Backbone as CSV, one residue per row, in Angstrom:
resi,resn,N_x,N_y,N_z,CA_x,CA_y,CA_z,C_x,C_y,C_z
1,MET,3.800,53.864,197.424,3.543,52.984,198.507,2.749,51.851,197.979
2,SER,3.070,50.720,197.865,2.332,49.263,197.496,0.838,49.209,198.107
3,THR,-0.025,48.871,197.354,-1.201,48.573,197.983,-1.246,47.110,198.657
4,PRO,-1.654,46.911,199.994,-1.689,45.685,200.725,-2.689,44.628,199.880
5,ALA,-2.205,43.316,199.665,-2.857,42.427,199.127,-4.094,42.155,199.885
6,PRO,-5.144,42.000,199.317,-6.528,41.656,200.106,-6.491,40.318,200.919
7,ARG,-7.278,40.590,202.043,-7.300,39.360,202.903,-7.699,38.154,202.176
8,PRO,-7.129,36.835,202.461,-7.482,35.883,201.546,-8.943,35.320,202.265
9,LEU,-9.817,34.524,201.309,-10.811,33.949,201.912,-10.633,32.166,201.659
10,ILE,-10.988,31.620,202.762,-10.770,30.252,202.992,-12.191,29.588,202.789
11,VAL,-12.667,28.785,201.852,-13.568,27.994,201.545,-13.492,26.666,202.089
12,TYR,-14.350,25.977,203.055,-14.006,24.623,203.282,-14.955,23.539,202.710
13,ALA,-14.648,22.679,202.107,-15.680,21.782,201.256,-15.646,20.523,202.150
14,GLY,-16.665,19.818,202.385,-16.807,18.613,203.056,-16.532,17.489,202.024
15,HIS,-16.799,17.704,200.935,-16.544,16.648,199.767,-16.394,17.161,198.552
16,GLN,-15.831,16.486,197.547,-15.483,16.983,196.171,-16.659,17.360,195.395
17,ASP,-16.748,18.395,195.485,-18.064,19.178,194.576,-18.727,20.075,195.345
18,ASP,-18.470,20.323,196.763,-19.226,20.831,197.574,-18.819,22.673,197.268
19,GLU,-17.543,23.031,196.744,-17.263,24.237,196.385,-18.222,24.661,195.232
20,THR,-18.175,23.812,194.135,-19.109,24.408,193.051,-20.588,24.285,193.343
21,LEU,-20.937,23.419,193.982,-22.498,23.304,194.251,-23.108,24.492,194.816
22,TRP,-22.276,24.938,196.190,-22.787,25.936,197.131,-22.137,27.047,197.189
23,SER,-21.165,27.068,196.428,-20.182,28.410,196.687,-19.761,29.134,195.358
24,TRP,-20.309,28.521,194.184,-19.646,28.883,193.031,-19.590,30.559,192.865
25,LEU,-20.783,31.171,193.060,-20.792,32.537,193.038,-19.878,33.309,194.168
26,ILE,-19.941,32.886,195.037,-19.294,33.323,196.155,-17.644,33.328,195.923
27,ILE,-17.346,32.244,195.508,-15.870,31.998,195.033,-15.419,33.173,193.901
28,VAL,-16.121,32.868,192.820,-15.854,33.671,191.731,-15.937,35.377,191.895
29,HIS,-16.859,35.754,192.582,-17.196,36.873,193.079,-15.850,37.461,193.630
30,HIS,-15.348,36.781,194.739,-14.161,37.058,195.355,-12.903,37.259,194.605
31,LEU,-12.826,36.179,193.615,-11.660,36.043,192.751,-11.742,37.600,191.899
32,LEU,-12.944,37.710,191.307,-12.881,38.835,190.258,-12.611,40.044,191.131
33,VAL,-12.765,40.472,192.437,-12.544,41.620,192.895,-10.984,41.562,193.437
34,GLY,-10.329,40.692,193.112,-8.708,40.472,193.261,-8.546,39.756,194.623
35,ARG,-9.421,39.068,195.226,-8.959,38.377,196.456,-8.527,36.908,196.254
36,ARG,-7.608,36.493,197.204,-7.222,35.152,197.079,-8.281,34.217,197.649
37,VAL,-8.424,33.332,196.853,-9.513,32.195,197.539,-8.818,30.738,197.526
38,ILE,-8.787,30.111,198.719,-8.284,28.977,198.932,-9.422,28.071,199.346
39,VAL,-9.491,27.016,198.802,-10.410,26.081,199.086,-9.854,24.573,199.587
40,VAL,-10.397,24.107,200.501,-9.709,23.182,201.470,-10.901,22.048,201.495
41,LEU,-10.402,20.801,201.146,-11.142,19.559,201.225,-11.078,19.018,202.555
42,ALA,-12.131,18.740,203.250,-12.094,18.000,204.525,-12.278,16.452,204.768
43,THR,-12.782,15.858,203.862,-12.948,14.194,203.758,-12.339,13.967,202.448
44,ASP,-12.050,12.551,202.210,-11.451,11.980,201.230,-12.828,11.597,200.122
45,GLY,-13.824,11.876,200.495,-15.184,11.494,199.700,-15.396,10.046,199.241
46,SER,-14.702,9.125,199.977,-14.813,7.623,199.660,-16.163,7.356,200.031
47,THR,-17.122,7.814,200.968,-18.213,7.088,201.106,-19.348,7.528,200.299
48,SER,-18.963,7.977,199.082,-20.122,8.253,198.078,-20.805,6.999,197.501
49,SER,-22.108,7.335,197.402,-23.059,6.035,196.921,-22.707,5.889,195.419
50,ALA,-21.850,6.588,194.739,-21.556,6.411,193.438,-20.822,5.194,193.292
51,LEU,-20.099,4.825,194.122,-19.231,3.549,194.186,-20.220,2.390,193.729
52,GLN,-21.176,2.162,194.574,-22.056,1.244,194.264,-22.493,1.155,192.684
53,MET,-22.957,2.380,192.416,-23.646,2.664,190.972,-22.455,2.257,189.928
54,LEU,-21.262,2.485,190.189,-20.195,2.334,189.153,-19.844,0.783,189.296
55,HIS,-20.283,0.092,190.365,-20.207,-1.431,190.241,-21.143,-2.165,189.853
56,GLY,-22.319,-1.373,189.307,-23.482,-2.140,188.783,-24.423,-2.524,189.680
57,THR,-24.320,-2.169,190.881,-25.134,-2.862,192.067,-26.118,-1.776,192.883
58,ARG,-26.007,-0.760,192.235,-27.038,0.459,192.497,-27.380,1.290,191.380
59,ALA,-28.608,1.650,191.089,-29.359,2.296,189.944,-28.777,3.794,190.106
60,SER,-28.639,4.392,188.994,-28.218,5.777,188.820,-29.248,6.569,188.242
61,GLY,-29.887,7.545,188.919,-30.744,8.280,188.307,-30.266,9.113,186.993
62,TRP,-29.100,9.372,187.234,-28.441,10.335,186.004,-28.079,9.521,184.542
63,TRP,-27.491,8.532,185.063,-26.875,7.510,183.846,-28.108,6.962,183.009
64,PRO,-28.087,7.089,181.609,-29.162,6.962,180.665,-29.852,5.569,180.872
65,PRO,-29.154,4.623,180.878,-29.703,3.164,181.250,-30.258,2.625,182.636
66,ASN,-29.990,3.830,183.663,-30.077,3.738,185.015,-29.122,2.789,185.803
67,TRP,-28.584,1.665,184.897,-27.641,0.748,185.679,-26.250,0.616,184.761
68,HIS,-25.187,0.549,185.279,-23.899,0.084,184.713,-23.633,-1.199,184.674
69,TYR,-22.959,-1.677,183.502,-22.611,-2.968,183.218,-21.100,-3.262,183.011
70,PRO,-20.477,-3.117,184.047,-18.881,-3.272,183.944,-18.420,-4.698,183.828
71,ALA,-17.080,-4.635,183.739,-16.508,-6.074,183.573,-16.540,-6.708,184.781
72,PRO,-16.252,-8.061,185.207,-16.549,-8.967,183.841,-17.590,-9.296,183.457
73,GLY,-17.651,-9.525,182.316,-19.138,-9.874,181.604,-20.123,-8.812,181.231
74,GLY,-19.954,-7.430,181.700,-20.867,-6.289,181.296,-20.519,-5.722,179.951
75,ARG,-21.614,-5.428,179.499,-21.237,-4.763,178.011,-20.489,-3.548,178.124
76,GLU,-20.331,-2.818,179.195,-19.550,-1.602,179.044,-18.077,-1.966,178.905
77,GLY,-17.781,-3.009,179.810,-16.280,-3.634,179.781,-15.390,-2.888,180.687
78,TYR,-15.668,-1.834,181.180,-14.642,-1.319,182.223,-14.396,-2.171,183.469
79,GLU,-13.334,-2.016,184.069,-13.240,-2.326,185.468,-13.615,-1.493,186.648
80,PRO,-14.684,-2.196,187.224,-15.159,-1.278,188.324,-14.091,-0.724,189.176
81,PRO,-14.130,0.705,189.749,-13.295,1.254,190.480,-12.967,0.520,191.866
82,THR,-11.768,0.670,192.503,-11.555,0.413,193.877,-11.923,1.839,194.403
83,VAL,-12.051,1.700,195.712,-12.240,2.758,196.763,-11.100,4.056,196.530
84,GLU,-9.996,3.374,196.348,-8.966,4.315,196.121,-8.932,5.102,194.589
85,GLN,-9.644,4.141,193.693,-9.592,4.895,192.475,-10.871,5.869,192.307
86,LEU,-11.967,5.541,193.117,-13.151,6.484,193.164,-12.507,8.042,193.669
87,VAL,-11.777,7.788,195.030,-11.161,8.992,195.576,-10.437,9.859,194.646
88,ALA,-9.476,8.998,193.857,-8.693,9.789,192.936,-9.507,10.291,191.943
89,SER,-10.499,9.697,191.326,-11.323,10.424,190.241,-12.075,11.484,191.141
90,ARG,-12.390,11.487,192.137,-12.996,12.674,192.736,-12.103,13.896,193.076
91,ASP,-10.992,13.423,193.301,-9.911,14.715,193.569,-9.715,15.344,192.344
92,ALA,-9.440,14.616,191.066,-9.190,15.045,189.754,-10.416,15.928,189.424
93,GLU,-11.366,15.523,189.704,-12.838,16.224,189.221,-12.611,17.656,190.342
94,MET,-12.459,17.683,191.316,-12.423,18.845,192.153,-11.398,19.681,191.672
95,VAL,-10.100,19.229,191.435,-9.107,20.232,191.073,-9.491,20.686,189.724
96,ASP,-9.986,20.145,188.810,-10.337,20.505,187.538,-11.349,21.719,187.603
97,ALA,-12.394,21.384,188.459,-13.549,22.531,188.478,-12.983,23.542,189.237
98,CYS,-12.208,23.314,190.343,-11.642,24.621,190.975,-10.885,25.581,189.942
99,LEU,-10.103,24.764,189.179,-9.251,25.546,188.066,-10.299,26.367,187.094
100,GLN,-11.274,25.955,186.650,-12.364,26.495,185.883,-12.923,27.528,186.656
101,LEU,-13.083,27.551,187.911,-13.604,28.802,188.687,-12.575,29.796,188.670
102,GLY,-11.415,29.581,188.544,-10.236,30.346,188.522,-9.324,30.422,189.840
103,ILE,-9.457,29.345,190.734,-8.570,29.314,191.733,-7.147,29.030,191.327
104,ALA,-6.359,29.384,192.025,-4.976,29.317,191.579,-4.682,27.523,192.193
105,PRO,-3.746,26.899,191.330,-3.663,25.285,191.677,-2.889,25.314,193.070
106,GLN,-2.236,26.203,193.727,-1.474,26.017,194.869,-2.320,26.411,196.099
107,ASP,-3.809,27.071,195.663,-4.811,27.279,196.420,-5.735,25.959,196.455
108,ILE,-5.565,25.043,195.984,-6.492,24.052,196.044,-5.987,22.999,197.010
109,ARG,-6.400,22.811,198.047,-5.725,22.116,199.121,-6.575,20.602,199.309
110,LEU,-5.944,19.633,198.959,-6.833,18.543,199.041,-6.720,17.844,200.356
111,GLU,-5.525,17.870,200.967,-5.355,17.594,202.548,-5.417,15.989,202.489
112,THR,-4.462,15.647,201.607,-4.411,14.156,201.410,-3.605,13.476,202.600
113,ASP,-2.698,14.298,203.209,-2.049,13.536,204.370,-3.099,13.666,205.763
114,TRP,-3.922,14.271,205.620,-4.845,14.501,206.863,-6.329,13.927,207.138
115,ARG,-6.736,14.298,205.795,-8.384,13.784,205.929,-8.632,12.103,206.054
116,GLN,-9.723,12.090,206.290,-10.327,10.621,206.540,-11.529,10.401,206.004
117,PRO,-12.167,9.317,205.847,-13.623,9.282,205.079,-14.655,10.096,205.668
118,THR,-14.547,10.304,207.278,-15.466,10.919,207.920,-14.959,12.205,208.548
119,LEU,-15.745,12.908,209.160,-15.318,14.247,209.802,-16.165,14.652,211.121
120,THR,-15.489,14.676,212.108,-16.125,15.176,213.336,-15.830,16.471,213.639
121,PRO,-16.840,17.241,214.460,-16.292,18.384,214.878,-15.258,18.948,215.202
122,ASP,-14.613,18.105,216.036,-13.163,18.148,216.670,-12.217,18.222,215.753
123,ARG,-12.162,17.337,214.606,-11.175,17.435,213.490,-11.404,18.768,212.655
124,ALA,-12.686,18.787,212.465,-13.138,20.138,211.593,-12.427,21.601,212.373
125,ARG,-12.435,21.491,213.544,-12.171,22.616,214.406,-10.494,22.712,214.245
126,GLU,-9.929,21.544,214.390,-8.346,21.403,214.217,-8.133,21.722,212.749
127,LEU,-8.694,21.535,211.862,-8.416,21.812,210.381,-8.600,23.371,210.258
128,ILE,-9.633,23.854,210.746,-9.805,25.407,210.479,-8.639,26.058,211.339
129,GLU,-8.508,25.709,212.492,-7.608,26.548,213.439,-6.405,26.439,212.570
130,ARG,-5.964,25.395,212.010,-4.652,25.315,211.404,-4.489,26.375,210.125
131,TYR,-5.671,26.363,209.394,-5.404,27.521,208.268,-5.725,29.079,209.107
132,HIS,-6.533,29.029,209.932,-6.192,30.385,210.834,-4.959,30.772,211.314
133,GLN,-4.246,29.892,211.592,-2.858,30.007,212.140,-1.822,30.519,210.837
134,GLU,-2.062,30.062,209.679,-1.216,30.117,208.390,-1.906,31.472,207.902
135,HIS,-3.099,31.994,208.220,-3.516,32.921,207.564,-4.526,33.736,208.624
136,PRO,-3.908,34.432,209.239,-4.717,34.998,210.630,-5.679,36.132,210.190
137,ASP,-5.498,36.617,208.924,-6.393,37.699,208.798,-7.311,37.354,207.427
138,ALA,-7.843,35.751,207.450,-8.331,35.636,206.287,-9.832,35.595,206.948
139,GLY,-10.702,35.610,205.777,-12.301,35.167,205.938,-12.474,33.894,206.051
140,HIS,-13.600,33.015,206.642,-13.652,31.755,206.513,-15.162,31.259,206.052
141,TYR,-15.353,30.480,205.147,-16.855,30.021,204.607,-16.760,28.572,205.049
142,ALA,-17.772,28.019,205.694,-18.089,26.702,205.779,-19.550,26.491,205.397
143,THR,-19.867,25.108,205.364,-21.227,24.850,205.370,-22.110,24.963,206.567
144,TRP,-23.229,25.102,206.704,-24.176,25.297,207.957,-24.164,24.308,208.752
145,TRP,-23.994,24.656,210.064,-24.020,23.671,211.322,-25.467,22.703,211.232
146,GLY,-26.401,23.120,210.641,-27.769,22.169,210.418,-27.925,21.721,209.353
147,ASP,-26.727,21.277,208.418,-26.902,20.714,207.398,-27.218,19.117,207.807
148,THR,-27.800,18.347,206.976,-28.200,16.954,207.410,-26.950,16.082,206.964
149,ASP,-25.958,16.579,206.221,-24.778,15.686,206.156,-23.851,15.924,207.296
150,PRO,-23.348,14.773,207.884,-22.580,14.944,208.962,-21.124,15.833,208.705
151,ALA,-20.564,15.745,207.651,-19.363,16.467,207.416,-19.517,17.961,207.218
152,HIS,-20.642,18.111,206.207,-21.044,19.722,206.331,-21.534,20.257,207.523
153,ALA,-22.083,19.569,208.630,-22.652,20.138,209.696,-21.314,20.300,210.682
154,ALA,-20.381,19.090,210.505,-19.217,19.234,211.507,-18.400,20.637,211.115
155,LEU,-18.223,20.898,210.030,-17.478,22.078,209.491,-18.024,23.316,209.996
156,GLY,-19.414,23.352,209.828,-20.429,24.485,210.144,-20.285,24.662,211.736
157,ASP,-20.395,23.547,212.634,-20.611,23.532,213.773,-18.814,23.882,214.614
158,ALA,-17.984,23.508,213.654,-16.584,23.798,214.320,-16.376,25.600,214.174
159,LEU,-16.793,25.981,212.926,-16.647,27.484,212.732,-17.281,28.295,213.427
160,ARG,-18.568,27.834,213.757,-19.486,28.561,214.793,-18.763,28.601,216.211
161,GLY,-18.185,27.420,216.649,-17.556,27.352,217.885,-16.663,28.408,217.863
162,LEU,-15.729,28.262,216.894,-14.335,29.439,216.699,-14.985,30.858,216.794
163,VAL,-16.170,31.289,216.378,-16.666,32.465,216.480,-17.206,32.834,217.886
164,GLN,-17.955,31.919,218.373,-18.281,32.083,219.643,-17.367,32.238,220.823
165,ASP,-16.141,31.545,220.612,-15.052,31.525,221.772,-14.291,32.988,221.516
166,GLY,-14.319,33.766,220.409,-13.540,34.786,219.987,-12.192,34.555,219.204
167,THR,-12.096,33.211,218.858,-10.982,32.963,217.955,-10.971,33.582,216.771
168,LEU,-12.225,33.465,216.020,-12.369,34.004,214.720,-13.434,35.141,214.678
169,THR,-13.590,36.059,213.732,-14.548,36.995,213.594,-15.046,37.211,212.558
170,ASP,-14.339,36.846,211.259,-14.849,36.798,209.793,-15.223,35.523,209.420
171,ALA,-16.497,35.047,209.424,-17.053,33.843,209.277,-18.377,34.254,208.527
172,ARG,-18.768,32.985,207.598,-20.045,33.013,206.957,-20.387,31.333,206.840
173,TRP,-21.409,31.348,206.561,-21.985,29.513,206.500,-22.756,29.528,205.215
174,VAL,-22.616,28.592,204.335,-23.046,28.447,203.127,-24.117,27.361,203.542
175,VAL,-25.373,27.541,202.790,-26.371,26.693,203.177,-26.782,26.065,201.721
176,ARG,-27.075,24.776,201.550,-27.351,23.949,200.427,-28.986,24.727,199.931
177,ARG,-29.240,24.689,198.620,-30.456,25.137,198.319,-31.682,24.753,198.617
178,THR,-31.744,23.542,198.868,-33.015,22.850,199.503,-33.091,23.252,200.788
179,GLN,-32.003,23.275,201.668,-32.199,23.903,202.987,-32.295,25.323,203.159
180,ALA,-32.045,25.989,202.133,-32.511,27.339,202.145,-33.820,27.878,201.346
181,THR,-34.407,26.926,200.840,-35.727,27.293,200.203,-36.975,26.467,200.668
182,THR,-36.630,25.227,201.275,-37.883,24.349,201.572,-38.228,24.765,202.925
183,PRO,-39.623,25.198,203.157,-39.849,25.584,204.314,-39.551,24.873,205.766
184,GLU,-39.843,23.409,205.737,-39.454,22.723,206.763,-38.138,22.458,207.116
185,ALA,-37.285,22.871,206.170,-35.650,22.689,206.308,-35.043,23.883,206.449
186,VAL,-35.569,24.950,206.419,-34.831,26.329,206.204,-33.971,26.746,207.396
187,ALA,-33.115,27.026,206.878,-32.071,27.745,207.967,-32.329,29.195,208.566
188,ALA,-32.360,29.221,209.688,-32.736,30.513,210.370,-31.543,31.598,209.863
189,GLY,-31.965,32.844,209.359,-31.195,33.855,209.004,-30.446,33.646,207.656
190,VAL,-30.875,32.883,206.866,-30.535,32.420,205.597,-30.777,33.584,204.930
191,VAL,-29.818,34.100,203.722,-30.159,35.209,202.717,-29.548,34.752,201.525
192,GLN,-29.954,35.034,200.263,-29.292,34.936,198.973,-27.851,35.907,198.876
193,TYR,-27.073,35.272,198.297,-25.874,35.828,198.090,-25.925,36.524,196.831
194,THR,-25.666,37.724,196.894,-26.038,38.740,195.592,-24.657,39.398,194.834
195,THR,-24.699,39.410,193.956,-23.735,40.350,193.309,-24.141,41.113,192.077
196,PRO,-23.281,42.205,191.501,-23.682,42.697,190.186,-24.052,41.916,189.248
197,ASP,-24.938,42.214,188.217,-25.106,41.464,186.915,-23.978,40.943,186.392
198,ASP,-23.044,41.686,186.130,-21.801,41.353,185.044,-20.833,40.290,185.861
199,VAL,-20.869,40.461,187.393,-20.186,39.569,188.143,-20.958,38.270,188.159
200,ARG,-22.259,38.211,188.161,-23.117,37.202,188.346,-22.912,36.065,186.784
201,ALA,-22.933,37.004,185.776,-22.820,36.277,184.526,-21.623,35.772,184.199
202,GLU,-20.313,36.273,184.469,-19.063,35.826,184.606,-18.889,34.360,185.494
203,ALA,-19.638,34.593,186.896,-19.411,33.319,187.487,-20.088,32.205,187.178
204,LEU,-21.450,32.616,186.566,-22.062,31.551,186.034,-21.408,30.730,184.653
205,ARG,-20.729,31.588,184.032,-19.856,30.973,182.937,-18.909,30.110,183.518
206,ARG,-18.058,30.490,184.454,-17.141,29.572,184.932,-17.739,28.388,185.704
207,ALA,-19.052,28.443,186.423,-19.606,27.531,186.898,-20.053,26.235,186.099
208,ARG,-20.601,26.731,185.127,-21.035,25.831,183.832,-19.752,25.010,183.400
209,ALA,-18.620,25.773,183.294,-17.657,24.888,182.970,-17.044,23.823,183.998
210,ALA,-17.052,24.438,185.419,-16.530,23.617,186.468,-17.645,22.074,186.437
211,ILE,-18.810,22.401,186.259,-19.701,21.225,186.552,-19.434,20.277,185.226
212,GLU,-18.970,20.630,184.199,-18.634,19.759,183.052,-17.458,18.679,183.586
213,CYS,-16.521,19.116,184.569,-15.625,18.462,185.128,-15.946,17.180,186.021
214,TYR,-17.199,17.610,186.544,-17.990,16.266,187.410,-18.774,15.616,186.645
215,ARG,-18.847,15.702,185.264,-19.514,15.053,184.255,-18.702,14.195,183.439
216,ALA,-17.488,14.169,183.580,-16.356,13.596,182.756,-16.275,12.248,182.799
217,TRP,-16.776,11.397,181.904,-17.034,9.930,182.047,-15.934,9.248,180.868
218,ALA,-14.832,8.510,181.567,-13.861,8.091,180.595,-13.274,6.949,181.715
219,PRO,-13.933,6.012,182.081,-13.545,5.008,182.820,-12.099,4.503,182.420
220,ARG,-11.726,4.264,181.228,-10.561,3.698,180.933,-9.436,4.704,181.286
221,GLN,-9.441,5.977,181.612,-8.718,7.097,182.038,-9.068,7.194,183.234
222,ALA,-9.753,6.538,184.141,-10.122,6.367,185.523,-10.751,7.890,185.808
223,ARG,-11.704,8.272,185.071,-12.665,9.439,185.159,-14.116,8.853,185.348
224,TYR,-14.700,8.815,186.389,-15.777,8.150,186.688,-17.432,9.132,186.743
225,ALA,-17.036,10.399,186.665,-18.305,11.390,186.733,-18.799,11.031,187.980
226,VAL,-18.171,11.177,188.965,-18.641,10.995,190.280,-19.768,12.002,190.799
227,GLY,-19.260,13.291,190.386,-20.197,14.191,190.712,-21.592,14.206,190.119
228,TYR,-21.742,13.703,188.886,-22.943,13.767,188.239,-23.643,12.498,188.632
229,HIS,-22.902,11.398,188.944,-23.797,9.817,189.485,-24.298,10.555,190.859
230,SER,-23.807,11.152,191.697,-24.312,11.145,193.060,-25.223,12.443,193.360
231,VAL,-24.957,13.579,192.718,-25.850,14.639,192.741,-26.068,15.656,191.465
232,SER,-26.588,14.770,190.588,-27.110,15.449,189.166,-27.671,16.332,189.201
233,THR,-28.872,16.252,190.309,-30.060,17.265,190.230,-29.108,18.529,190.877
234,GLU,-28.483,18.806,191.478,-27.936,19.851,192.189,-26.858,20.433,191.160
235,MET,-26.010,19.516,190.564,-25.257,20.045,189.262,-26.265,20.720,188.307
236,GLU,-27.303,20.090,187.894,-28.057,20.927,186.982,-28.529,22.117,187.640
237,ALA,-28.788,22.261,188.541,-29.397,23.250,189.299,-28.372,24.631,189.265
238,VAL,-27.076,24.294,189.237,-25.865,25.169,189.145,-26.136,25.627,187.549
239,ARG,-26.304,24.530,186.529,-26.305,24.947,185.388,-27.199,26.181,185.077
240,GLN,-28.618,25.887,185.636,-29.422,27.158,185.637,-29.188,28.305,186.418
241,GLY,-27.914,27.975,187.076,-28.057,29.515,187.907,-28.569,29.675,189.272
242,ALA,-28.867,28.324,189.793,-29.289,28.425,191.285,-28.487,29.220,192.160
243,PRO,-29.255,30.283,192.947,-28.092,31.185,193.600,-27.467,30.471,194.786
244,ASN,-26.500,30.888,195.280,-25.989,30.554,196.530,-26.618,31.161,197.875
245,TRP,-26.665,30.417,198.897,-27.302,30.915,200.012,-26.235,31.178,201.299
246,ILE,-26.413,32.104,201.978,-25.429,32.350,203.222,-26.088,32.622,204.306
247,ILE,-25.437,32.354,205.499,-25.751,32.947,206.849,-24.529,33.648,207.055
248,ARG,-25.108,35.107,207.412,-23.842,36.187,207.617,-23.302,36.295,208.954
249,SER,-24.248,35.979,210.081,-23.674,35.917,211.390,-24.536,35.110,212.096
250,LEU,-24.019,34.955,213.502,-24.689,34.154,214.362,-25.884,34.853,215.002
């Protein structure tokens, strides 16, 4: 008799990079024990402040000279990206990062026909319900409902509502590092996600490879290092092995 496949795990990302920043250890741990992990992107990421940085109208704390100098007339000489090109670069960063974590290509769901620049709790609920119908035995991870980012909070609020009304039972919430460790911002019930040392070592190796995908700067090949332009401090925290934090239950 064959052993049934483990129930899939679905991780909802508000933006391209959330999966690596807040869930790298969770994702790789589940993959290493043989569980299928599906990552679902809930917005197009077009509202990133990195667009202004790439146009040279806003300083970047990560880029060495602080400012970019694109064409026309700028010494870097690249054409500043359109919103559509920014989104395409973010999508490519996320796909490459997910592959480094070990996620199967078919399980990286960009939701290009559904997503919008922003996310409401109602649309987040619609998204989670759709994946619940597709995978009724799956576990679900979303960002915390108290997150200061509206898209993160919308996902968390929608998942919390689905648990409260009995639609779902297997749910967890990931909490951003600063909101798990800063006293005035800390989420109630948050705990550090832990694994055996060998699992953590392999997960960190993969996570470090994943964040390199968010640092890829090749504007003439339409790669703009959006992840590092926007959240380099958090990327570097991952490199140093900053843990994931979760809320296990309501």
